[in-house]
PDB file of N, CA and C in Angstrom:
ATOM      1  N   MET A  28      -8.722 -29.873  78.561  1.00 73.00           N
ATOM      2  CA  MET A  28      -7.737 -30.577  77.764  1.00 73.00           C
ATOM      3  C   MET A  28      -6.449 -30.670  78.576  1.00 73.00           C
ATOM      4  N   THR A  29      -5.896 -31.871  78.693  1.00 79.00           N
ATOM      5  CA  THR A  29      -4.637 -32.077  79.395  1.00 79.00           C
ATOM      6  C   THR A  29      -3.515 -32.197  78.369  1.00 79.00           C
ATOM      7  N   ILE A  30      -2.494 -31.383  78.538  1.00 77.00           N
ATOM      8  CA  ILE A  30      -1.360 -31.358  77.616  1.00 77.00           C
ATOM      9  C   ILE A  30      -0.144 -31.934  78.325  1.00 77.00           C
ATOM     10  N   PHE A  31       0.581 -32.832  77.649  1.00 82.00           N
ATOM     11  CA  PHE A  31       1.768 -33.455  78.224  1.00 82.00           C
ATOM     12  C   PHE A  31       2.990 -33.181  77.355  1.00 82.00           C
ATOM     13  N   GLN A  32       4.142 -33.112  78.016  1.00 82.00           N
ATOM     14  CA  GLN A  32       5.410 -32.900  77.319  1.00 82.00           C
ATOM     15  C   GLN A  32       5.637 -34.012  76.297  1.00 82.00           C
ATOM     16  N   GLY A  33       6.081 -33.630  75.102  1.00 84.00           N
ATOM     17  CA  GLY A  33       6.365 -34.592  74.048  1.00 84.00           C
ATOM     18  C   GLY A  33       5.213 -34.843  73.097  1.00 84.00           C
ATOM     19  N   GLU A  34       4.010 -34.403  73.453  1.00 85.00           N
ATOM     20  CA  GLU A  34       2.872 -34.587  72.557  1.00 85.00           C
ATOM     21  C   GLU A  34       2.951 -33.607  71.390  1.00 85.00           C
ATOM     22  N   ILE A  35       2.305 -33.957  70.303  1.00 84.00           N
ATOM     23  CA  ILE A  35       2.296 -33.112  69.110  1.00 84.00           C
ATOM     24  C   ILE A  35       0.869 -32.650  68.855  1.00 84.00           C
ATOM     25  N   TYR A  36       0.712 -31.343  68.643  1.00 83.00           N
ATOM     26  CA  TYR A  36      -0.588 -30.742  68.362  1.00 83.00           C
ATOM     27  C   TYR A  36      -0.504 -29.920  67.091  1.00 83.00           C
ATOM     28  N   TRP A  37      -1.607 -29.842  66.374  1.00 84.00           N
ATOM     29  CA  TRP A  37      -1.693 -28.937  65.229  1.00 84.00           C
ATOM     30  C   TRP A  37      -2.064 -27.571  65.771  1.00 84.00           C
ATOM     31  N   ILE A  38      -1.220 -26.566  65.515  1.00 81.00           N
ATOM     32  CA  ILE A  38      -1.406 -25.211  66.034  1.00 81.00           C
ATOM     33  C   ILE A  38      -1.498 -24.242  64.862  1.00 81.00           C
ATOM     34  N   ASP A  39      -2.473 -23.343  64.926  1.00 83.00           N
ATOM     35  CA  ASP A  39      -2.584 -22.288  63.916  1.00 83.00           C
ATOM     36  C   ASP A  39      -1.648 -21.159  64.327  1.00 83.00           C
ATOM     37  N   LEU A  40      -0.556 -20.983  63.585  1.00 79.00           N
ATOM     38  CA  LEU A  40       0.440 -19.959  63.903  1.00 79.00           C
ATOM     39  C   LEU A  40       0.089 -18.596  63.315  1.00 79.00           C
ATOM     40  N   GLY A  41      -1.048 -18.498  62.653  1.00 82.00           N
ATOM     41  CA  GLY A  41      -1.483 -17.211  62.109  1.00 82.00           C
ATOM     42  C   GLY A  41      -0.759 -16.855  60.822  1.00 82.00           C
ATOM     43  N   GLU A  42      -0.782 -15.582  60.498  1.00 87.00           N
ATOM     44  CA  GLU A  42      -0.147 -15.077  59.282  1.00 87.00           C
ATOM     45  C   GLU A  42       1.367 -14.998  59.461  1.00 87.00           C
ATOM     46  N   PRO A  43       2.138 -15.260  58.398  1.00 82.00           N
ATOM     47  CA  PRO A  43       3.599 -15.203  58.512  1.00 82.00           C
ATOM     48  C   PRO A  43       4.107 -13.783  58.663  1.00 82.00           C
ATOM     49  N   GLN A  44       5.174 -13.632  59.411  1.00 82.00           N
ATOM     50  CA  GLN A  44       5.876 -12.358  59.552  1.00 82.00           C
ATOM     51  C   GLN A  44       7.330 -12.634  59.211  1.00 82.00           C
ATOM     52  N   GLY A  45       7.772 -12.159  58.058  1.00 80.00           N
ATOM     53  CA  GLY A  45       9.131 -12.450  57.607  1.00 80.00           C
ATOM     54  C   GLY A  45       9.253 -13.906  57.212  1.00 80.00           C
ATOM     55  N   SER A  46      10.263 -14.593  57.756  1.00 74.00           N
ATOM     56  CA  SER A  46      10.492 -16.000  57.397  1.00 74.00           C
ATOM     57  C   SER A  46       9.944 -16.976  58.440  1.00 74.00           C
ATOM     58  N   GLU A  47       9.094 -16.490  59.358  1.00 73.00           N
ATOM     59  CA  GLU A  47       8.528 -17.357  60.388  1.00 73.00           C
ATOM     60  C   GLU A  47       7.590 -18.392  59.781  1.00 73.00           C
ATOM     61  N   PRO A  48       7.467 -19.564  60.438  1.00 74.00           N
ATOM     62  CA  PRO A  48       6.458 -20.516  59.986  1.00 74.00           C
ATOM     63  C   PRO A  48       5.074 -19.947  60.271  1.00 74.00           C
ATOM     64  N   ALA A  49       4.106 -20.313  59.469  1.00 77.00           N
ATOM     65  CA  ALA A  49       2.766 -19.758  59.637  1.00 77.00           C
ATOM     66  C   ALA A  49       1.712 -20.803  59.287  1.00 77.00           C
ATOM     67  N   TYR A  50       0.483 -20.400  59.493  1.00 83.00           N
ATOM     68  CA  TYR A  50      -0.689 -21.230  59.205  1.00 83.00           C
ATOM     69  C   TYR A  50      -0.709 -22.458  60.113  1.00 83.00           C
ATOM     70  N   LEU A  51      -1.358 -23.514  59.699  1.00 83.00           N
ATOM     71  CA  LEU A  51      -1.526 -24.699  60.535  1.00 83.00           C
ATOM     72  C   LEU A  51      -0.296 -25.598  60.425  1.00 83.00           C
ATOM     73  N   ARG A  52       0.372 -25.858  61.572  1.00 80.00           N
ATOM     74  CA  ARG A  52       1.599 -26.669  61.589  1.00 80.00           C
ATOM     75  C   ARG A  52       1.607 -27.575  62.821  1.00 80.00           C
ATOM     76  N   PRO A  53       2.279 -28.716  62.721  1.00 82.00           N
ATOM     77  CA  PRO A  53       2.445 -29.555  63.910  1.00 82.00           C
ATOM     78  C   PRO A  53       3.492 -28.938  64.838  1.00 82.00           C
ATOM     79  N   CYS A  54       3.211 -28.944  66.132  1.00 79.00           N
ATOM     80  CA  CYS A  54       4.139 -28.410  67.140  1.00 79.00           C
ATOM     81  C   CYS A  54       4.257 -29.432  68.267  1.00 79.00           C
ATOM     82  N   VAL A  55       5.468 -29.626  68.755  1.00 80.00           N
ATOM     83  CA  VAL A  55       5.695 -30.544  69.870  1.00 80.00           C
ATOM     84  C   VAL A  55       5.784 -29.728  71.158  1.00 80.00           C
ATOM     85  N   VAL A  56       5.183 -30.238  72.238  1.00 79.00           N
ATOM     86  CA  VAL A  56       5.200 -29.565  73.534  1.00 79.00           C
ATOM     87  C   VAL A  56       6.545 -29.837  74.190  1.00 79.00           C
ATOM     88  N   VAL A  57       7.306 -28.769  74.486  1.00 77.00           N
ATOM     89  CA  VAL A  57       8.626 -28.924  75.102  1.00 77.00           C
ATOM     90  C   VAL A  57       8.629 -28.540  76.578  1.00 77.00           C
ATOM     91  N   GLN A  58       7.594 -27.910  77.051  1.00 75.00           N
ATOM     92  CA  GLN A  58       7.494 -27.497  78.452  1.00 75.00           C
ATOM     93  C   GLN A  58       7.158 -28.705  79.323  1.00 75.00           C
ATOM     94  N   ASN A  59       7.644 -28.708  80.584  1.00 75.00           N
ATOM     95  CA  ASN A  59       7.392 -29.860  81.457  1.00 75.00           C
ATOM     96  C   ASN A  59       5.923 -29.932  81.876  1.00 75.00           C
ATOM     97  N   ASP A  60       5.511 -31.113  82.331  1.00 77.00           N
ATOM     98  CA  ASP A  60       4.105 -31.369  82.628  1.00 77.00           C
ATOM     99  C   ASP A  60       3.551 -30.505  83.750  1.00 77.00           C
ATOM    100  N   ALA A  61       4.369 -30.162  84.757  1.00 75.00           N
ATOM    101  CA  ALA A  61       3.888 -29.329  85.865  1.00 75.00           C
ATOM    102  C   ALA A  61       3.435 -27.963  85.353  1.00 75.00           C
ATOM    103  N   LEU A  62       4.217 -27.348  84.483  1.00 71.00           N
ATOM    104  CA  LEU A  62       3.825 -26.052  83.930  1.00 71.00           C
ATOM    105  C   LEU A  62       2.686 -26.181  82.930  1.00 71.00           C
ATOM    106  N   ASN A  63       2.579 -27.315  82.259  1.00 67.00           N
ATOM    107  CA  ASN A  63       1.481 -27.525  81.314  1.00 67.00           C
ATOM    108  C   ASN A  63       0.133 -27.538  82.017  1.00 67.00           C
ATOM    109  N   GLN A  64       0.107 -27.912  83.299  1.00 73.00           N
ATOM    110  CA  GLN A  64      -1.147 -27.968  84.041  1.00 73.00           C
ATOM    111  C   GLN A  64      -1.592 -26.591  84.535  1.00 73.00           C
ATOM    112  N   SER A  65      -0.710 -25.588  84.466  1.00 72.00           N
ATOM    113  CA  SER A  65      -1.062 -24.239  84.908  1.00 72.00           C
ATOM    114  C   SER A  65      -1.951 -23.571  83.865  1.00 72.00           C
ATOM    115  N   GLN A  66      -2.543 -22.463  84.224  1.00 65.00           N
ATOM    116  CA  GLN A  66      -3.407 -21.719  83.309  1.00 65.00           C
ATOM    117  C   GLN A  66      -2.639 -20.675  82.513  1.00 65.00           C
ATOM    118  N   ILE A  67      -1.318 -20.651  82.643  1.00 65.00           N
ATOM    119  CA  ILE A  67      -0.501 -19.641  81.964  1.00 65.00           C
ATOM    120  C   ILE A  67      -0.425 -19.905  80.469  1.00 65.00           C
ATOM    121  N   GLY A  68      -0.236 -21.134  80.074  1.00 64.00           N
ATOM    122  CA  GLY A  68      -0.083 -21.493  78.664  1.00 64.00           C
ATOM    123  C   GLY A  68       0.952 -22.584  78.530  1.00 64.00           C
ATOM    124  N   PHE A  69       1.537 -22.726  77.340  1.00 58.00           N
ATOM    125  CA  PHE A  69       2.578 -23.729  77.154  1.00 58.00           C
ATOM    126  C   PHE A  69       3.527 -23.304  76.048  1.00 58.00           C
ATOM    127  N   PHE A  70       4.706 -23.929  76.027  1.00 62.00           N
ATOM    128  CA  PHE A  70       5.696 -23.690  74.977  1.00 62.00           C
ATOM    129  C   PHE A  70       5.613 -24.818  73.960  1.00 62.00           C
ATOM    130  N   GLY A  71       5.642 -24.445  72.691  1.00 63.00           N
ATOM    131  CA  GLY A  71       5.651 -25.442  71.622  1.00 63.00           C
ATOM    132  C   GLY A  71       6.774 -25.150  70.654  1.00 63.00           C
ATOM    133  N   LEU A  72       7.259 -26.168  69.993  1.00 63.00           N
ATOM    134  CA  LEU A  72       8.348 -26.017  69.037  1.00 63.00           C
ATOM    135  C   LEU A  72       7.860 -26.471  67.672  1.00 63.00           C
ATOM    136  N   SER A  73       8.072 -25.630  66.667  1.00 63.00           N
ATOM    137  CA  SER A  73       7.660 -25.931  65.303  1.00 63.00           C
ATOM    138  C   SER A  73       8.879 -25.891  64.397  1.00 63.00           C
ATOM    139  N   TYR A  74       8.927 -26.765  63.406  1.00 60.00           N
ATOM    140  CA  TYR A  74      10.034 -26.799  62.446  1.00 60.00           C
ATOM    141  C   TYR A  74       9.553 -26.339  61.080  1.00 60.00           C
ATOM    142  N   ALA A  75      10.364 -25.506  60.436  1.00 56.00           N
ATOM    143  CA  ALA A  75      10.103 -25.100  59.054  1.00 56.00           C
ATOM    144  C   ALA A  75      11.231 -25.666  58.209  1.00 56.00           C
ATOM    145  N   MET A  76      10.893 -26.492  57.244  1.00 52.00           N
ATOM    146  CA  MET A  76      11.919 -27.127  56.416  1.00 52.00           C
ATOM    147  C   MET A  76      11.889 -26.545  55.012  1.00 52.00           C
ATOM    148  N   ASP A  77      13.047 -26.360  54.452  1.00 51.00           N
ATOM    149  CA  ASP A  77      13.173 -25.900  53.073  1.00 51.00           C
ATOM    150  C   ASP A  77      12.805 -27.064  52.158  1.00 51.00           C
ATOM    151  N   GLY A  78      11.771 -26.897  51.349  1.00 52.00           N
ATOM    152  CA  GLY A  78      11.275 -27.992  50.521  1.00 52.00           C
ATOM    153  C   GLY A  78      11.907 -28.082  49.147  1.00 52.00           C
ATOM    154  N   GLY A  79      13.028 -27.411  48.907  1.00 51.00           N
ATOM    155  CA  GLY A  79      13.640 -27.402  47.594  1.00 51.00           C
ATOM    156  C   GLY A  79      14.393 -28.674  47.229  1.00 51.00           C
ATOM    157  N   TYR A  80      14.589 -29.583  48.173  1.00 48.00           N
ATOM    158  CA  TYR A  80      15.372 -30.795  47.930  1.00 48.00           C
ATOM    159  C   TYR A  80      14.509 -32.003  48.235  1.00 48.00           C
ATOM    160  N   LYS A  81      14.428 -32.945  47.321  1.00 55.00           N
ATOM    161  CA  LYS A  81      13.636 -34.151  47.559  1.00 55.00           C
ATOM    162  C   LYS A  81      14.449 -35.128  48.394  1.00 55.00           C
ATOM    163  N   GLY A  82      13.819 -35.707  49.375  1.00 55.00           N
ATOM    164  CA  GLY A  82      14.513 -36.621  50.275  1.00 55.00           C
ATOM    165  C   GLY A  82      14.940 -35.889  51.541  1.00 55.00           C
ATOM    166  N   TRP A  83      15.997 -36.355  52.196  1.00 49.00           N
ATOM    167  CA  TRP A  83      16.469 -35.754  53.450  1.00 49.00           C
ATOM    168  C   TRP A  83      17.061 -34.391  53.187  1.00 49.00           C
ATOM    169  N   ASN A  84      16.666 -33.436  53.980  1.00 48.00           N
ATOM    170  CA  ASN A  84      17.181 -32.073  53.848  1.00 48.00           C
ATOM    171  C   ASN A  84      17.863 -31.690  55.154  1.00 48.00           C
ATOM    172  N   PRO A  85      19.184 -31.480  55.162  1.00 48.00           N
ATOM    173  CA  PRO A  85      19.889 -31.148  56.399  1.00 48.00           C
ATOM    174  C   PRO A  85      19.604 -29.743  56.903  1.00 48.00           C
ATOM    175  N   TYR A  86      18.978 -28.885  56.084  1.00 49.00           N
ATOM    176  CA  TYR A  86      18.692 -27.519  56.508  1.00 49.00           C
ATOM    177  C   TYR A  86      17.346 -27.480  57.212  1.00 49.00           C
ATOM    178  N   ILE A  87      17.372 -27.290  58.511  1.00 46.00           N
ATOM    179  CA  ILE A  87      16.139 -27.165  59.288  1.00 46.00           C
ATOM    180  C   ILE A  87      16.210 -25.871  60.070  1.00 46.00           C
ATOM    181  N   GLU A  88      15.199 -25.050  59.904  1.00 48.00           N
ATOM    182  CA  GLU A  88      15.135 -23.789  60.629  1.00 48.00           C
ATOM    183  C   GLU A  88      14.258 -24.001  61.853  1.00 48.00           C
ATOM    184  N   ARG A  89      14.762 -23.664  63.024  1.00 49.00           N
ATOM    185  CA  ARG A  89      14.016 -23.897  64.263  1.00 49.00           C
ATOM    186  C   ARG A  89      13.387 -22.595  64.754  1.00 49.00           C
ATOM    187  N   HIS A  90      12.151 -22.716  65.202  1.00 50.00           N
ATOM    188  CA  HIS A  90      11.421 -21.565  65.731  1.00 50.00           C
ATOM    189  C   HIS A  90      10.783 -21.970  67.053  1.00 50.00           C
ATOM    190  N   LEU A  91      10.977 -21.166  68.069  1.00 47.00           N
ATOM    191  CA  LEU A  91      10.340 -21.402  69.352  1.00 47.00           C
ATOM    192  C   LEU A  91       9.212 -20.405  69.500  1.00 47.00           C
ATOM    193  N   GLU A  92       8.043 -20.898  69.768  1.00 50.00           N
ATOM    194  CA  GLU A  92       6.864 -20.054  69.890  1.00 50.00           C
ATOM    195  C   GLU A  92       6.258 -20.252  71.278  1.00 50.00           C
ATOM    196  N   ILE A  93       5.626 -19.228  71.807  1.00 49.00           N
ATOM    197  CA  ILE A  93       4.850 -19.362  73.042  1.00 49.00           C
ATOM    198  C   ILE A  93       3.391 -19.126  72.700  1.00 49.00           C
ATOM    199  N   PHE A  94       2.546 -19.975  73.207  1.00 50.00           N
ATOM    200  CA  PHE A  94       1.117 -19.854  72.976  1.00 50.00           C
ATOM    201  C   PHE A  94       0.466 -19.709  74.349  1.00 50.00           C
ATOM    202  N   VAL A  95      -0.103 -18.567  74.631  1.00 47.00           N
ATOM    203  CA  VAL A  95      -0.676 -18.310  75.944  1.00 47.00           C
ATOM    204  C   VAL A  95      -2.188 -18.390  75.852  1.00 47.00           C
ATOM    205  N   ASN A  96      -2.777 -19.282  76.659  1.00 50.00           N
ATOM    206  CA  ASN A  96      -4.227 -19.459  76.696  1.00 50.00           C
ATOM    207  C   ASN A  96      -4.812 -19.573  75.295  1.00 50.00           C
ATOM    208  N   CYS A  97      -4.256 -20.485  74.490  1.00 48.00           N
ATOM    209  CA  CYS A  97      -4.673 -20.566  73.094  1.00 48.00           C
ATOM    210  C   CYS A  97      -5.837 -21.524  72.859  1.00 48.00           C
ATOM    211  N   PHE A  98      -6.372 -22.164  73.914  1.00 46.00           N
ATOM    212  CA  PHE A  98      -7.504 -23.054  73.670  1.00 46.00           C
ATOM    213  C   PHE A  98      -8.632 -22.746  74.596  1.00 46.00           C
TER     214      PHE A  98
END
């Protein structure tokens, strides 16, 4: 599988710990393509949004996760 910067993948983040996002979520690849081709892994960014407001919600919690050899 070839992974490129800017692509979005569904990643299983596992069980939640505290207020972290968990379970199956879309994540965007933020690491550059040269490192994505290595066997080390890749960096993905996932957003957890507070769903208490219908429509646009300005509160976005950002979480940076590292997934090493996850496929």
